[in-house]
Each structure stands twice: as structure tokens, then as C-alpha cells.
Coordinates of C-alpha atoms in Angstrom, one line a residue:
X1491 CA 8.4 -91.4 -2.2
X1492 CA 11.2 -90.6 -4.3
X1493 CA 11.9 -88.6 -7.3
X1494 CA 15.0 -89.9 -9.3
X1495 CA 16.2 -87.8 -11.3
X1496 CA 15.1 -84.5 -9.3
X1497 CA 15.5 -81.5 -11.7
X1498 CA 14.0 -78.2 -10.1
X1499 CA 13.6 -75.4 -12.3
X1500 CA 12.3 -71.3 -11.2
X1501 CA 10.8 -69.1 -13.6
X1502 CA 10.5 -65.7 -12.2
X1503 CA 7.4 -64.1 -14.2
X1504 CA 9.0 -60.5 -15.1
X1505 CA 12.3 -61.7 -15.7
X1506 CA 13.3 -64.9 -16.6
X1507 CA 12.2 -67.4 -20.1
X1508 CA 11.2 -70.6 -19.1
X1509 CA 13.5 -73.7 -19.4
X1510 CA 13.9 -77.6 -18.5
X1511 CA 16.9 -78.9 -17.6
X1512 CA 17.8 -81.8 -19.6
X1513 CA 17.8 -84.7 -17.5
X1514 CA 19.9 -88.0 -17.1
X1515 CA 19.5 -91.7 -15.9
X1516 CA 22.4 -91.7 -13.6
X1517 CA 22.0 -88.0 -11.6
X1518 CA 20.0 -85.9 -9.1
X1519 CA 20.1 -82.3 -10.5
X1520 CA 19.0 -78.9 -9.4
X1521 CA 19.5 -76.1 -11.3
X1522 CA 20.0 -73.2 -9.0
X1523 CA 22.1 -73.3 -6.0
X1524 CA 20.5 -71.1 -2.7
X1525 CA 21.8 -71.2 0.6
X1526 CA 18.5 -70.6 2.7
X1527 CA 15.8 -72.1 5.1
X1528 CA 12.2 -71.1 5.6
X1529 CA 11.9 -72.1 9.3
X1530 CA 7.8 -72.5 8.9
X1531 CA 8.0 -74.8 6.2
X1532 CA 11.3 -76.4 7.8
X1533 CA 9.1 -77.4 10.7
X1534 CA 6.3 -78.6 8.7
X1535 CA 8.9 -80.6 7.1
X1536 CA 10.0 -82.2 10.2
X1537 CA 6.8 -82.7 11.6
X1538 CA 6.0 -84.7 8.1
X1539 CA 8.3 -87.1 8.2
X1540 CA 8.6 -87.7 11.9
X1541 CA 5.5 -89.9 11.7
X1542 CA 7.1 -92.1 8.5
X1543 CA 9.1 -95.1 8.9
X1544 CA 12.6 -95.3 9.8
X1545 CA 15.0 -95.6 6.6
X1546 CA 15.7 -99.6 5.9
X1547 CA 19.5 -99.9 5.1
X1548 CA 18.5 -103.0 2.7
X1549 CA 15.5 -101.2 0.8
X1550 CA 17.5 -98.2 0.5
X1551 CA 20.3 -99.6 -1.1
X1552 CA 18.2 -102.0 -3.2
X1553 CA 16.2 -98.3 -4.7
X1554 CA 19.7 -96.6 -5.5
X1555 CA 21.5 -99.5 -7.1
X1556 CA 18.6 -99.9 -9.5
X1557 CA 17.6 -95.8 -9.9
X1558 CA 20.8 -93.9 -9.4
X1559 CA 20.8 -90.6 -7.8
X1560 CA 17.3 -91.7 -6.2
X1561 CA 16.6 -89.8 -3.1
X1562 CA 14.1 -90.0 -0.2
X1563 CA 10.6 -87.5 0.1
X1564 CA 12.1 -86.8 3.1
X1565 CA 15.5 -85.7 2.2
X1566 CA 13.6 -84.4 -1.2
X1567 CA 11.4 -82.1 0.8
X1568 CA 13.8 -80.8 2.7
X1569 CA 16.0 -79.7 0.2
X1570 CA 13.3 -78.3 -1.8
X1571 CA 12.7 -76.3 1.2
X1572 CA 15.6 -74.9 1.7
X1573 CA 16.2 -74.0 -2.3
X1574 CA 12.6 -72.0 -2.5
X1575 CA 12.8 -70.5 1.3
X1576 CA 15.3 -68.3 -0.5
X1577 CA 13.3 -66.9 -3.1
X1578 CA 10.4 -66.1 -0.9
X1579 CA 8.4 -69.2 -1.5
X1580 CA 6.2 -70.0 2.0
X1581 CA 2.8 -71.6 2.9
X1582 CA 1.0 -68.6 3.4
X1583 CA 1.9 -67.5 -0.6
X1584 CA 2.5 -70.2 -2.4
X1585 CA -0.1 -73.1 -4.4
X1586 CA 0.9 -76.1 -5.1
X1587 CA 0.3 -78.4 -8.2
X1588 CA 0.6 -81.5 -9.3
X1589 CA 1.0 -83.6 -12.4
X1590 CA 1.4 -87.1 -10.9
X1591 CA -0.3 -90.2 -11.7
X1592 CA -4.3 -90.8 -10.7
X1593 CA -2.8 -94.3 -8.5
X1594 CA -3.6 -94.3 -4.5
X1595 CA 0.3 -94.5 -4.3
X1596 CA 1.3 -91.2 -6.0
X1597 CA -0.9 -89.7 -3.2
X1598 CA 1.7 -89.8 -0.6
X1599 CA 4.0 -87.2 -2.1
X1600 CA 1.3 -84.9 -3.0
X1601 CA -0.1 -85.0 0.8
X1602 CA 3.6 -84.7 2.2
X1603 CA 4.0 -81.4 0.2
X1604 CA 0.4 -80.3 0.4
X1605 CA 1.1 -80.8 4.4
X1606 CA 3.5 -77.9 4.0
X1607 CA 2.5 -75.9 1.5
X1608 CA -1.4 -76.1 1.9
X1609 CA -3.6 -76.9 -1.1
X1610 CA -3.1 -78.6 -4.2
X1611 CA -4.3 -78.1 -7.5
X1612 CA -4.6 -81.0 -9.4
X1613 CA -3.4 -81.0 -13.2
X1614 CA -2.0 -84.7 -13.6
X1615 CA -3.8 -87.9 -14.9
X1616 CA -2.7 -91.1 -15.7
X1617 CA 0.9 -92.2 -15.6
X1618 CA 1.2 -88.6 -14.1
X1619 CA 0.7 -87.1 -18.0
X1620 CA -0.7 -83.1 -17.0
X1621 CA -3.9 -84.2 -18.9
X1622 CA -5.5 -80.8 -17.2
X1623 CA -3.8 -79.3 -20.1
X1624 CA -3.4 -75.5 -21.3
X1625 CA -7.1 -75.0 -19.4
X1626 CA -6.6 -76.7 -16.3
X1627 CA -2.8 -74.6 -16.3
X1628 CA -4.5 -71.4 -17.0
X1629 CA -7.0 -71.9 -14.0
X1630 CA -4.7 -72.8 -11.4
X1631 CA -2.3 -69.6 -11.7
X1632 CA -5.4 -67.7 -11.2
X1633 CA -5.4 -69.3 -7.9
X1634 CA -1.8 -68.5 -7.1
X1635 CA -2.1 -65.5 -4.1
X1636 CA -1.1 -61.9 -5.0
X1637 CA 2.1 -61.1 -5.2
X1638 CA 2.8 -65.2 -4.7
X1639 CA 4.3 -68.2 -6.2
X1640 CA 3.3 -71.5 -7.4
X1641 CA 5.1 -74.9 -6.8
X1642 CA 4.4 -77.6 -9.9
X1643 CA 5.6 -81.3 -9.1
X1644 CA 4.7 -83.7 -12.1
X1645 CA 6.6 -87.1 -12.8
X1646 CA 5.2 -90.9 -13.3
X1647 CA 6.0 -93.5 -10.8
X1648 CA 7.2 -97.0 -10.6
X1649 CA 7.0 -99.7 -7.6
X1650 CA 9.6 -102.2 -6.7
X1651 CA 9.2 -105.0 -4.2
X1652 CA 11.3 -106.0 -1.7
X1653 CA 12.7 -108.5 -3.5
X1654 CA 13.6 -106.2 -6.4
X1655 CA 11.3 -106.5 -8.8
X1656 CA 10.4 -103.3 -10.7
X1657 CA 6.9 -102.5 -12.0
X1658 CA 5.5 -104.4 -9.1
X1659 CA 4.8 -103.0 -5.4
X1660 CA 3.4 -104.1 -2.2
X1661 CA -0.2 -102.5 -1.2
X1662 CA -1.8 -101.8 2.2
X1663 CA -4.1 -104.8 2.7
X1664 CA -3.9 -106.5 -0.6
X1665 CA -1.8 -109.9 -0.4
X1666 CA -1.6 -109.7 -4.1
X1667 CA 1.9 -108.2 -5.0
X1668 CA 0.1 -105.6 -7.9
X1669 CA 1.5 -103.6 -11.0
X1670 CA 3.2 -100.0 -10.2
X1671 CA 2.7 -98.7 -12.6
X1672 CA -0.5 -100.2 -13.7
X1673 CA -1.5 -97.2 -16.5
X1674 CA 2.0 -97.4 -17.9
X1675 CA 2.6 -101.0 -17.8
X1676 CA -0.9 -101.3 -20.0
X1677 CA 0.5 -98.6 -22.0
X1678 CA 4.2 -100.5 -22.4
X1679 CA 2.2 -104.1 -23.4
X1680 CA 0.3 -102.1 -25.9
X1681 CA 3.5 -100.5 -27.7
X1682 CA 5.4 -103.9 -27.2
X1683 CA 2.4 -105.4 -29.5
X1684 CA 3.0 -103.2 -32.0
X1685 CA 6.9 -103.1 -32.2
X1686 CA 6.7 -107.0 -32.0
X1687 CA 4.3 -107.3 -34.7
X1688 CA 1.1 -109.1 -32.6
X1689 CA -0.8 -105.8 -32.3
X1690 CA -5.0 -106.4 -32.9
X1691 CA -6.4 -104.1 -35.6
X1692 CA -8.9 -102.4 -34.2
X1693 CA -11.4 -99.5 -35.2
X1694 CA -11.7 -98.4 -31.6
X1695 CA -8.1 -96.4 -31.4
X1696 CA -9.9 -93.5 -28.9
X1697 CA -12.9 -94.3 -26.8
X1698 CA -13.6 -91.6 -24.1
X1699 CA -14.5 -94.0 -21.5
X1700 CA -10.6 -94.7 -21.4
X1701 CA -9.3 -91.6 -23.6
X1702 CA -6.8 -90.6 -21.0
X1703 CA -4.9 -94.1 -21.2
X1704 CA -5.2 -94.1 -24.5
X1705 CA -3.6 -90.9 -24.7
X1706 CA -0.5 -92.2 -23.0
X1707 CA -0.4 -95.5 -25.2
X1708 CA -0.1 -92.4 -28.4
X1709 CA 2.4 -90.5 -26.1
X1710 CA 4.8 -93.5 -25.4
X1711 CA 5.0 -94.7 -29.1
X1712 CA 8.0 -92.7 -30.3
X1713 CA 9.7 -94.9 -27.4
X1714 CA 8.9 -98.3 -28.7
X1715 CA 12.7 -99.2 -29.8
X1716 CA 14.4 -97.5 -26.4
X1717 CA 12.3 -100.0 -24.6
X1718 CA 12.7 -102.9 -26.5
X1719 CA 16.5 -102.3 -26.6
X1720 CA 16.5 -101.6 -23.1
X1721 CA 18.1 -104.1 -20.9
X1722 CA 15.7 -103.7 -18.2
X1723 CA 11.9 -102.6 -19.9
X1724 CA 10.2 -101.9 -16.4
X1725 CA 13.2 -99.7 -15.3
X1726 CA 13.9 -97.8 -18.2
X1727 CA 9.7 -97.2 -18.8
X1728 CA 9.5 -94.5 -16.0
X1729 CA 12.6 -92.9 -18.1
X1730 CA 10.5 -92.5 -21.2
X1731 CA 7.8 -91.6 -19.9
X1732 CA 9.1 -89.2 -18.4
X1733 CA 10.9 -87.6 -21.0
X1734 CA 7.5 -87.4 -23.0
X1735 CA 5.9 -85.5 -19.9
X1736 CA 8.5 -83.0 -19.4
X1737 CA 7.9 -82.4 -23.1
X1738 CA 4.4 -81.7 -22.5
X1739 CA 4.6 -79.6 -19.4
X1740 CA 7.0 -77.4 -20.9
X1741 CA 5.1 -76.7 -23.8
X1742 CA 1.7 -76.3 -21.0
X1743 CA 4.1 -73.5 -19.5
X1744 CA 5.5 -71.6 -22.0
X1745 CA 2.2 -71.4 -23.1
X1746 CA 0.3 -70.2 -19.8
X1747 CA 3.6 -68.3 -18.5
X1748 CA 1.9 -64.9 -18.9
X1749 CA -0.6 -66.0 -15.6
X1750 CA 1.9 -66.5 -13.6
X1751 CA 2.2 -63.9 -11.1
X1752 CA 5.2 -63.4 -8.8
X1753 CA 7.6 -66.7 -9.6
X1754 CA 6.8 -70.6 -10.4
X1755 CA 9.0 -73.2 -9.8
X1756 CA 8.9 -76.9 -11.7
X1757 CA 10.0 -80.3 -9.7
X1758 CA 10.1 -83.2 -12.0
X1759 CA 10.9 -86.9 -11.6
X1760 CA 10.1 -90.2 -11.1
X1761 CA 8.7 -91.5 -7.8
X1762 CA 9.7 -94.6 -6.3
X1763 CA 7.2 -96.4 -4.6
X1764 CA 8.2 -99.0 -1.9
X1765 CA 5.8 -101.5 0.3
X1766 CA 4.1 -99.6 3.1
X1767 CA 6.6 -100.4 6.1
X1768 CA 9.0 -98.7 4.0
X1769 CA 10.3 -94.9 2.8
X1770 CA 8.9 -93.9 -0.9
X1771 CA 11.9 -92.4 -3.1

């Protein structure tokens, strides 16, 4: 999969205040520069990967010309790697969590990373929104090991065919070519309605049997005229929605920071899924 922008931020618990980098369309961004390499996880990396697909030339360039800055999970895992090897971060004390999107699809990053960092804690919902929330955060750094850190990766996704179309993907076994993102697309239609005018009245706003997508209908709405202006909707929706989510998880963070123990460090982005003979950016 792919993460486009990548913005990778470490908060050391005793020392540091918590910030996001701001983020833009057209770059990849890390915040902190480390020379290192943790040869365990290096190997685990390798070891990932070498089972994956060979990069296609045509898919690859067709990812980058429409997300800028996009780059593979491989290349993305590597260098993550390498940037937290540094600071101490290895399998044996580190958790992993994620904030990604409840989709089949978004799977495939989490199990590349949980393949080298062990298990994952689960805070993400639909469209990738950290629906476990300040409860769900303040659980899973009591799981972080003594004296260890925590790795959060959070992010929505998109799909885009091999033919280019964004907000559609090919699936494993399904001749159907099917939305990517399904949750957000729903959640784009809805706020179309209503900055179009055709929106049904309804009494039913929240229903619990579907609260979590109706959550991200609410959490997309400020959005409604950067879509609608947008010259592409389907490419600039993973944009906005993930400028809503960094929002959230750094308001989740600053407000659990006090349980984390030795360091955590936040990966955020958008995925890029691709059909299954193909690398996921």
C-alpha cells in the first residue's frame, strides 16, 4: 500500500510536546532526519516484501502522476525502519496501532507492519476515523512494554484501477470493479446532496446501527466546497479526509500523552490501493 503524503512524527514522553506536521498535496515529508538501521526489523522488512509482486513500471507511474510524492509499503517500511531503529524502536518493545479504515484492503499495511513489529492494537473505524477514541487510546498505551514505545499509523485510503480511475479498485475474486473507498464515497454523495441542494430531510440524522458512518458524513461536512471545487472529487476526498483525521488524532493524543511511556511515534497518510497483481502505495 502506499501512504502519500507520509508525515512521521516522535513524541518522546519526558521531553518533548506533541505536534503534527502540516501536510501538503504534492510532498512526502518526515520530520526528523536519523541515520540508523535496526538489522531485526530490517530483515523482517525484507522478508515482507520478498513475497509481494514485482513493481509494474506502468502502475507505478500511473499512482505518482495522480498522488505526488506517493511511495510504495515497501520503500515506506523500510524507511520507517531505518528512522525509529535510531531511537530505540524494535519488535521486542514496541506496539503497534492503527487508525485505518475497517475495508479488507487497508489490512495489507497493517499485516506488513504487524509482520515486523508484532501486534496491533486496533483504534481505527471507518474511512480510517480513530473511532476507538480517548478510551480505546488510553487502553492501548497501557499495553505498550516497559520502558517501550508505541508506533500509531492512521490514514484513509483510496483505490484506483488500472486504467486510472480513482475511488474504484480491483478485488481478489470479485469481477465487479468496486468502490475504494466505499465508507467515504457514501459519505462524499451524502455532503454532495447537501452542498447541491437535493439532500432528503430526514429525522434519522444518527442511528447506531450505522453511527460510525454517520459520524464521518458529520466529520467531512466542513469540506463540502473543497470538494465541489475540486477538479478531481475522488482524488482530492482522501485529502480531506484526511485533514479531518489528523485533527482528531491529535487532539486523541495530546489528550492521552501522559500514558505514554518511553516514546510514540505517529505515521499518517493516505493509502493507495492498487489490484491484487500489483504493489499498494
Amino acid at each position: 500500500m502506499k501512504l502519500s503524503p507520509a508525515v512521521i512524527t516522535l513524541f518522546v514522553a519526558t521531553t518533548e510536546a506533541f505536534t503534527v506536521a502540516p501536510t501538503g498535496h504534492g510532498t512526502s515529508k518526515i520530520n526528523m532526519i536519523i541515520n540508523g538501521e535496526t538489522e531485526t526489523a530490517s530483515e523482517k522488512v525484507a522478508s515482507v516484501f520478498s513475497k509481494l509482486p514485482e513493481e509494474n513500471a506502468v502502475v507505478d507511474k500511473l499512482v505518482k502522476t495522480n498522488f505526488p510524492g506517493a511511495i510504495s509499503n515497501k520503500d515506506l517500511a523500510t524507511r520507517v525502519v531505518e528512522l525509529l531503529g535510531e531511537k530505540g524502536f524494535k519488535p521486542s518493545n514496541s506496539l503497534l496501532a492503527t487508525s485505518l479504515c475497517a475495508d479488507e484492503l487497508a489490512r495489507e499495511l497493517e499485516d506488513e507492519f504487524v509482520e515486523i513489529y508484532g501486534n496491533n492494537f486496533n483504534l481505527g473505524g471507518l474511512s480510517g476515523f480513530p473511532f476507538a477514541g480517548n478510551t480505546g487510546f488510553g487502553a492501548m498505551a497501557a499495553h505498550i512494554p516497559d520502558d517501550g514505545f508505541c508506533l500509531v499509523i492512521h490514514g484513509p485510503h483510496v483505490g484506483i484501477t488500472k486504467e486510472g480511475q480513482i475511488g474504484k479498485v480491483e478485488r481478489s475474486g470479485i469481477a465487479l470493479v468496486d468502490n475504494c473507498c466505499g465508507s467515504a464515497i457514501a459519505a462524499s454523495n451524502y455532503l454532495k446532496g447537501i452542498t447541491d441542494g437535493g439532500a432528503t430531510i430526514t429525522p434519522k440524522i444518527q442511528q447506531f446501527t450505522d453511527f460510525q458512518q454517520g459520524a464521518v458524513q458529520e466529520l467531512i461536512l466542513p469540506f463540502g466546497k473543497r470538494l465541489g471545487r475540486a477538479e478531481n472529487r475522488m482524488r482530492e476526498l482522501p485529502y480531506a479526509l484526511y485533514d479531518s483525521q489528523e485533527a482528531l488524532v491529535t487532539d486523541i493524543v495530546n489528550t492521552g500523552k501522559g500514558g505514554i511511556k518511553k516514546g510514540l511515534a505517529i505515521l499518517g497518510g493516505i493509502q493507495i490501493n492498487t489490484s491484487p497483481d500489483t504493489l499498494d502505495y
